[in-house]
mmCIF file of C-alpha atoms in Angstrom:
data_model
loop_
_atom_site.group_PDB
_atom_site.id
_atom_site.type_symbol
_atom_site.label_atom_id
_atom_site.label_comp_id
_atom_site.label_asym_id
_atom_site.label_seq_id
_atom_site.Cartn_x
_atom_site.Cartn_y
_atom_site.Cartn_z
ATOM 1 C CA GLU A 1 11.183 3.500 14.497
ATOM 2 C CA THR A 2 9.974 2.786 10.620
ATOM 3 C CA GLY A 3 12.421 1.202 8.093
ATOM 4 C CA VAL A 4 11.480 3.938 5.443
ATOM 5 C CA THR A 5 11.021 7.268 6.505
ATOM 6 C CA GLN A 6 9.565 10.727 4.602
ATOM 7 C CA THR A 7 10.194 13.555 5.023
ATOM 8 C CA PRO A 8 7.815 16.639 4.141
ATOM 9 C CA ARG A 9 4.556 14.823 6.302
ATOM 10 C CA HIS A 10 2.430 17.779 5.466
ATOM 11 C CA LEU A 11 2.888 19.648 2.625
ATOM 12 C CA VAL A 12 1.371 23.017 1.108
ATOM 13 C CA MET A 13 2.009 24.032 -1.994
ATOM 14 C CA GLY A 14 0.041 26.663 -4.012
ATOM 15 C CA MET A 15 -0.021 25.565 -8.527
ATOM 16 C CA THR A 16 3.627 27.086 -8.832
ATOM 17 C CA ASN A 17 5.385 26.208 -6.394
ATOM 18 C CA LYS A 18 8.095 23.528 -6.605
ATOM 19 C CA LYS A 19 8.886 21.160 -4.167
ATOM 20 C CA SER A 20 10.004 17.781 -3.793
ATOM 21 C CA LEU A 21 9.413 15.219 -0.802
ATOM 22 C CA LYS A 22 12.574 12.999 0.088
ATOM 23 C CA CYS A 23 12.211 8.920 1.147
ATOM 24 C CA GLU A 24 14.708 6.869 2.617
ATOM 25 C CA GLN A 25 14.182 2.570 3.428
ATOM 26 C CA HIS A 26 16.759 1.453 5.997
ATOM 27 C CA LEU A 27 16.011 -2.320 5.585
ATOM 28 C CA GLY A 28 18.756 -3.211 2.976
ATOM 29 C CA HIS A 29 16.640 -3.367 0.097
ATOM 30 C CA ASN A 30 17.056 -2.829 -3.537
ATOM 31 C CA ALA A 31 14.228 -1.436 -4.893
ATOM 32 C CA MET A 32 11.938 1.801 -4.362
ATOM 33 C CA TYR A 33 8.253 2.772 -5.002
ATOM 34 C CA TRP A 34 6.428 5.953 -5.266
ATOM 35 C CA TYR A 35 2.075 5.914 -4.762
ATOM 36 C CA LYS A 36 -0.488 7.516 -4.649
ATOM 37 C CA GLN A 37 -3.027 7.077 -2.882
ATOM 38 C CA SER A 38 -6.109 9.462 -2.872
ATOM 39 C CA ALA A 39 -9.755 9.562 -1.106
ATOM 40 C CA LYS A 40 -11.311 6.096 -2.254
ATOM 41 C CA LYS A 41 -9.547 4.726 -4.357
ATOM 42 C CA PRO A 42 -6.818 1.890 -4.087
ATOM 43 C CA LEU A 43 -2.897 2.783 -4.298
ATOM 44 C CA GLU A 44 -2.170 3.402 -7.555
ATOM 45 C CA LEU A 45 1.872 3.180 -8.065
ATOM 46 C CA MET A 46 3.738 5.520 -9.813
ATOM 47 C CA PHE A 47 7.315 4.776 -10.230
ATOM 48 C CA VAL A 48 9.455 2.305 -9.559
ATOM 49 C CA TYR A 49 13.443 1.962 -9.770
ATOM 50 C CA SER A 50 15.509 -1.302 -9.143
ATOM 51 C CA LEU A 51 19.029 -0.856 -8.392
ATOM 52 C CA GLU A 52 18.515 2.712 -8.622
ATOM 53 C CA GLU A 53 17.444 2.548 -12.371
ATOM 54 C CA ARG A 54 14.151 3.304 -13.086
ATOM 55 C CA VAL A 55 11.230 -0.263 -14.065
ATOM 56 C CA GLU A 56 8.852 1.603 -14.435
ATOM 57 C CA ASN A 57 6.439 4.877 -14.845
ATOM 58 C CA ASN A 58 2.642 4.047 -14.629
ATOM 59 C CA SER A 59 1.744 6.913 -16.936
ATOM 60 C CA VAL A 60 2.813 9.621 -14.505
ATOM 61 C CA PRO A 61 2.657 13.356 -15.961
ATOM 62 C CA SER A 62 5.910 15.221 -16.300
ATOM 63 C CA ARG A 63 4.516 17.002 -13.267
ATOM 64 C CA PHE A 64 5.792 14.316 -11.334
ATOM 65 C CA SER A 65 9.826 13.907 -11.219
ATOM 66 C CA PRO A 66 11.519 11.353 -9.450
ATOM 67 C CA GLU A 67 14.993 10.715 -8.661
ATOM 68 C CA CYS A 68 17.706 8.418 -7.405
ATOM 69 C CA PRO A 69 20.025 8.644 -6.674
ATOM 70 C CA ASN A 70 21.198 5.249 -4.691
ATOM 71 C CA SER A 71 19.511 2.314 -3.037
ATOM 72 C CA SER A 72 18.779 4.007 -0.167
ATOM 73 C CA HIS A 73 17.202 7.532 -1.218
ATOM 74 C CA LEU A 74 14.271 8.443 -3.236
ATOM 75 C CA PHE A 75 12.809 11.701 -4.532
ATOM 76 C CA LEU A 76 9.805 12.671 -5.681
ATOM 77 C CA HIS A 77 10.145 16.004 -7.846
ATOM 78 C CA LEU A 78 7.089 18.374 -8.374
ATOM 79 C CA HIS A 79 6.201 21.408 -10.375
ATOM 80 C CA THR A 80 3.077 23.658 -11.439
ATOM 81 C CA LEU A 81 0.847 20.826 -9.809
ATOM 82 C CA GLN A 82 -2.937 21.191 -10.125
ATOM 83 C CA PRO A 83 -5.985 20.504 -7.258
ATOM 84 C CA GLU A 84 -7.018 17.202 -8.611
ATOM 85 C CA ASP A 85 -2.786 15.919 -7.463
ATOM 86 C CA SER A 86 -3.516 16.694 -3.859
ATOM 87 C CA ALA A 87 -3.013 13.296 -1.885
ATOM 88 C CA LEU A 88 -1.631 11.582 0.339
ATOM 89 C CA TYR A 89 1.595 10.210 -1.634
ATOM 90 C CA LEU A 90 3.570 6.958 0.092
ATOM 91 C CA CYS A 91 6.883 5.963 -0.503
ATOM 92 C CA ALA A 92 7.577 1.989 -0.531
ATOM 93 C CA SER A 93 10.404 -0.253 -0.481
ATOM 94 C CA SER A 94 11.379 -4.116 -0.819
ATOM 95 C CA GLN A 95 13.901 -6.655 -1.904
ATOM 96 C CA GLU A 96 13.869 -6.529 -6.267
ATOM 97 C CA ASP A 97 11.788 -9.725 -6.254
ATOM 98 C CA VAL A 98 9.053 -8.381 -4.626
ATOM 99 C CA GLY A 99 6.070 -10.936 -4.438
ATOM 100 C CA VAL A 100 9.002 -14.070 -4.913
ATOM 101 C CA SER A 101 9.395 -16.004 -1.549
ATOM 102 C CA GLY A 102 6.577 -14.071 -0.058
ATOM 103 C CA ASN A 103 9.058 -11.072 -0.860
ATOM 104 C CA THR A 104 6.510 -7.742 -0.257
ATOM 105 C CA ILE A 105 7.212 -4.080 -0.091
ATOM 106 C CA TYR A 106 6.954 -1.413 3.060
ATOM 107 C CA PHE A 107 6.308 1.366 2.869
ATOM 108 C CA GLY A 108 6.799 5.178 4.714
ATOM 109 C CA GLU A 109 4.051 7.326 6.856
ATOM 110 C CA GLY A 110 3.309 9.389 3.612
ATOM 111 C CA SER A 111 3.220 12.490 2.852
ATOM 112 C CA TRP A 112 0.082 14.517 2.891
ATOM 113 C CA LEU A 113 0.303 16.867 -0.436
ATOM 114 C CA THR A 114 -2.327 19.851 -0.565
ATOM 115 C CA VAL A 115 -1.852 22.082 -3.787
ATOM 116 C CA VAL A 116 -4.202 24.839 -3.499
ATOM 117 C CA ARG B 1 -13.463 -7.625 -13.068
ATOM 118 C CA LYS B 2 -10.940 -5.436 -11.189
ATOM 119 C CA GLU B 3 -7.408 -7.797 -10.817
ATOM 120 C CA VAL B 4 -8.360 -7.522 -7.027
ATOM 121 C CA GLU B 5 -11.915 -6.231 -5.387
ATOM 122 C CA GLN B 6 -12.925 -6.261 -2.227
ATOM 123 C CA ASP B 7 -16.360 -4.974 0.133
ATOM 124 C CA PRO B 8 -15.608 -1.998 1.153
ATOM 125 C CA GLY B 9 -17.781 -1.734 4.220
ATOM 126 C CA PRO B 10 -18.407 -0.632 6.571
ATOM 127 C CA PHE B 11 -18.729 -3.924 8.156
ATOM 128 C CA ASN B 12 -20.550 -2.578 12.491
ATOM 129 C CA VAL B 13 -19.061 -5.525 14.913
ATOM 130 C CA PRO B 14 -19.404 -5.303 18.628
ATOM 131 C CA GLU B 15 -15.675 -6.385 20.443
ATOM 132 C CA GLY B 16 -15.593 -9.490 20.791
ATOM 133 C CA ALA B 17 -17.238 -10.649 17.382
ATOM 134 C CA THR B 18 -15.390 -12.327 14.644
ATOM 135 C CA VAL B 19 -15.553 -11.205 11.644
ATOM 136 C CA ALA B 20 -14.460 -12.124 8.257
ATOM 137 C CA PHE B 21 -13.242 -10.355 4.834
ATOM 138 C CA ASN B 22 -13.147 -11.617 1.344
ATOM 139 C CA CYS B 23 -11.149 -10.932 -1.438
ATOM 140 C CA THR B 24 -11.902 -11.988 -5.133
ATOM 141 C CA TYR B 25 -9.105 -11.837 -7.958
ATOM 142 C CA SER B 26 -8.666 -12.102 -11.571
ATOM 143 C CA ASN B 27 -5.008 -14.016 -12.265
ATOM 144 C CA SER B 28 -5.260 -17.989 -11.537
ATOM 145 C CA ALA B 29 -1.483 -17.443 -12.079
ATOM 146 C CA SER B 30 -1.294 -14.762 -8.801
ATOM 147 C CA GLN B 31 1.449 -16.338 -6.369
ATOM 148 C CA SER B 32 1.921 -14.225 -3.435
ATOM 149 C CA PHE B 33 -1.459 -12.814 -1.468
ATOM 150 C CA PHE B 34 -1.137 -10.509 1.922
ATOM 151 C CA TRP B 35 -3.208 -8.697 3.803
ATOM 152 C CA TYR B 36 -1.710 -5.072 4.753
ATOM 153 C CA ARG B 37 -3.930 -2.821 7.423
ATOM 154 C CA GLN B 38 -3.993 0.932 7.362
ATOM 155 C CA ASP B 39 -4.773 2.887 10.023
ATOM 156 C CA CYS B 40 -6.795 6.214 9.328
ATOM 157 C CA ARG B 41 -4.430 9.008 7.612
ATOM 158 C CA LYS B 42 -1.983 6.507 8.054
ATOM 159 C CA GLU B 43 0.183 4.538 6.004
ATOM 160 C CA PRO B 44 -0.322 0.338 5.193
ATOM 161 C CA LYS B 45 2.001 -1.569 7.082
ATOM 162 C CA LEU B 46 1.895 -5.907 6.000
ATOM 163 C CA LEU B 47 -0.220 -7.505 8.714
ATOM 164 C CA MET B 48 0.306 -11.026 7.520
ATOM 165 C CA SER B 49 0.715 -13.157 3.774
ATOM 166 C CA VAL B 50 -1.092 -15.877 2.902
ATOM 167 C CA TYR B 51 0.099 -19.277 2.602
ATOM 168 C CA SER B 52 -0.987 -21.933 0.607
ATOM 169 C CA SER B 53 -2.080 -24.204 3.217
ATOM 170 C CA GLY B 54 -3.067 -21.085 5.682
ATOM 171 C CA ASN B 55 -1.882 -19.526 8.248
ATOM 172 C CA GLU B 56 -2.877 -17.947 12.395
ATOM 173 C CA ASP B 57 -1.400 -15.478 14.329
ATOM 174 C CA GLY B 58 -3.007 -14.599 17.557
ATOM 175 C CA ARG B 59 -6.570 -14.141 16.323
ATOM 176 C CA PHE B 60 -6.015 -13.561 12.202
ATOM 177 C CA THR B 61 -6.311 -16.077 10.347
ATOM 178 C CA ALA B 62 -5.706 -16.170 6.577
ATOM 179 C CA GLN B 63 -6.605 -18.433 3.693
ATOM 180 C CA LEU B 64 -6.582 -18.970 0.092
ATOM 181 C CA ASN B 65 -8.774 -20.491 -1.812
ATOM 182 C CA ARG B 66 -6.885 -20.486 -5.828
ATOM 183 C CA ALA B 67 -10.182 -22.812 -7.392
ATOM 184 C CA SER B 68 -12.081 -19.885 -6.317
ATOM 185 C CA GLN B 69 -9.836 -17.637 -6.654
ATOM 186 C CA TYR B 70 -9.998 -15.660 -3.776
ATOM 187 C CA ILE B 71 -8.733 -14.746 -0.150
ATOM 188 C CA SER B 72 -10.234 -14.263 3.366
ATOM 189 C CA LEU B 73 -9.247 -12.598 6.677
ATOM 190 C CA LEU B 74 -10.760 -14.002 9.646
ATOM 191 C CA ILE B 75 -10.624 -11.908 12.989
ATOM 192 C CA ARG B 76 -11.520 -14.194 16.598
ATOM 193 C CA ASP B 77 -12.116 -11.576 19.473
ATOM 194 C CA SER B 78 -12.336 -8.553 18.174
ATOM 195 C CA LYS B 79 -10.903 -5.484 19.588
ATOM 196 C CA LEU B 80 -11.860 -1.847 19.491
ATOM 197 C CA SER B 81 -8.052 -1.043 17.787
ATOM 198 C CA ASP B 82 -8.523 -3.766 14.972
ATOM 199 C CA SER B 83 -10.300 -0.796 13.447
ATOM 200 C CA ALA B 84 -8.992 -0.130 10.892
ATOM 201 C CA THR B 85 -9.212 -0.643 6.493
ATOM 202 C CA TYR B 86 -7.840 -4.113 5.767
ATOM 203 C CA LEU B 87 -6.165 -4.376 2.219
ATOM 204 C CA CYS B 88 -6.156 -6.778 0.129
ATOM 205 C CA VAL B 89 -2.808 -7.546 -1.851
ATOM 206 C CA VAL B 90 -1.810 -9.794 -4.767
ATOM 207 C CA ASN B 91 1.023 -10.270 -6.610
ATOM 208 C CA PRO B 92 0.086 -11.368 -10.301
ATOM 209 C CA ASN B 93 2.939 -13.078 -10.799
ATOM 210 C CA THR B 94 4.362 -10.149 -12.218
ATOM 211 C CA ASP B 95 7.434 -7.442 -10.245
ATOM 212 C CA LYS B 96 4.721 -5.590 -8.988
ATOM 213 C CA LEU B 97 2.189 -5.586 -6.016
ATOM 214 C CA ILE B 98 -1.483 -5.275 -7.205
ATOM 215 C CA PHE B 99 -3.517 -3.420 -3.856
ATOM 216 C CA GLY B 100 -7.696 -3.857 -3.305
ATOM 217 C CA THR B 101 -9.314 -0.435 -2.582
ATOM 218 C CA GLY B 102 -9.791 -1.787 1.228
ATOM 219 C CA THR B 103 -12.059 -3.131 3.336
ATOM 220 C CA ARG B 104 -13.408 -0.846 6.587
ATOM 221 C CA LEU B 105 -13.736 -2.735 9.646
ATOM 222 C CA GLN B 106 -15.753 -0.514 13.155
ATOM 223 C CA VAL B 107 -15.683 -2.409 16.211
ATOM 224 C CA PHE B 108 -18.193 -0.518 18.348
ATOM 225 C CA PRO B 109 -18.302 -0.690 22.155
#
């Protein structure tokens, strides 16, 4: 059983729809992330939350809106997306100081998003 | 120069072969290094951390060469189940990780 769970696993939405991706971590971590993975591209960091505060927004279009109500839950609200936003969206968590003492991140299974 | 660079492959090797991947990084201040494995249409999973002294986990050996700024992953006695994409991950002394595009390995019977 994975320590980071994401729902839904697959989502097809029209360009005018509003939907949300949900992530929950059971690892006691205090940082959570949204990544985007498109074909033949490296993982793109979208948002970072540390102790429930957003600490990074990597120039992500406003049609993606994150929400972190507590240290265990993370949402990605989607509205008026474009077909090029179709990708695998991965949630991850870690202890706050990623990289310190070898801390690293753990991913959920991902949400496959198709925008039609 | 990319922050983390990997040969995309694919590396096609027979079962039982030994295969090695390298990954170069641009920031000499980088402190932490990892190898992740990603199966087709699945999430990346931590395979192993890479320590300065090198480390081994069964058939897998990871090494760090700070002078030349690369890390390597050696897989001995390849199994069909090793077929996957191997992601090199570097922490460039900041609070985030940088992922390579991955090296694809295909092990055939």
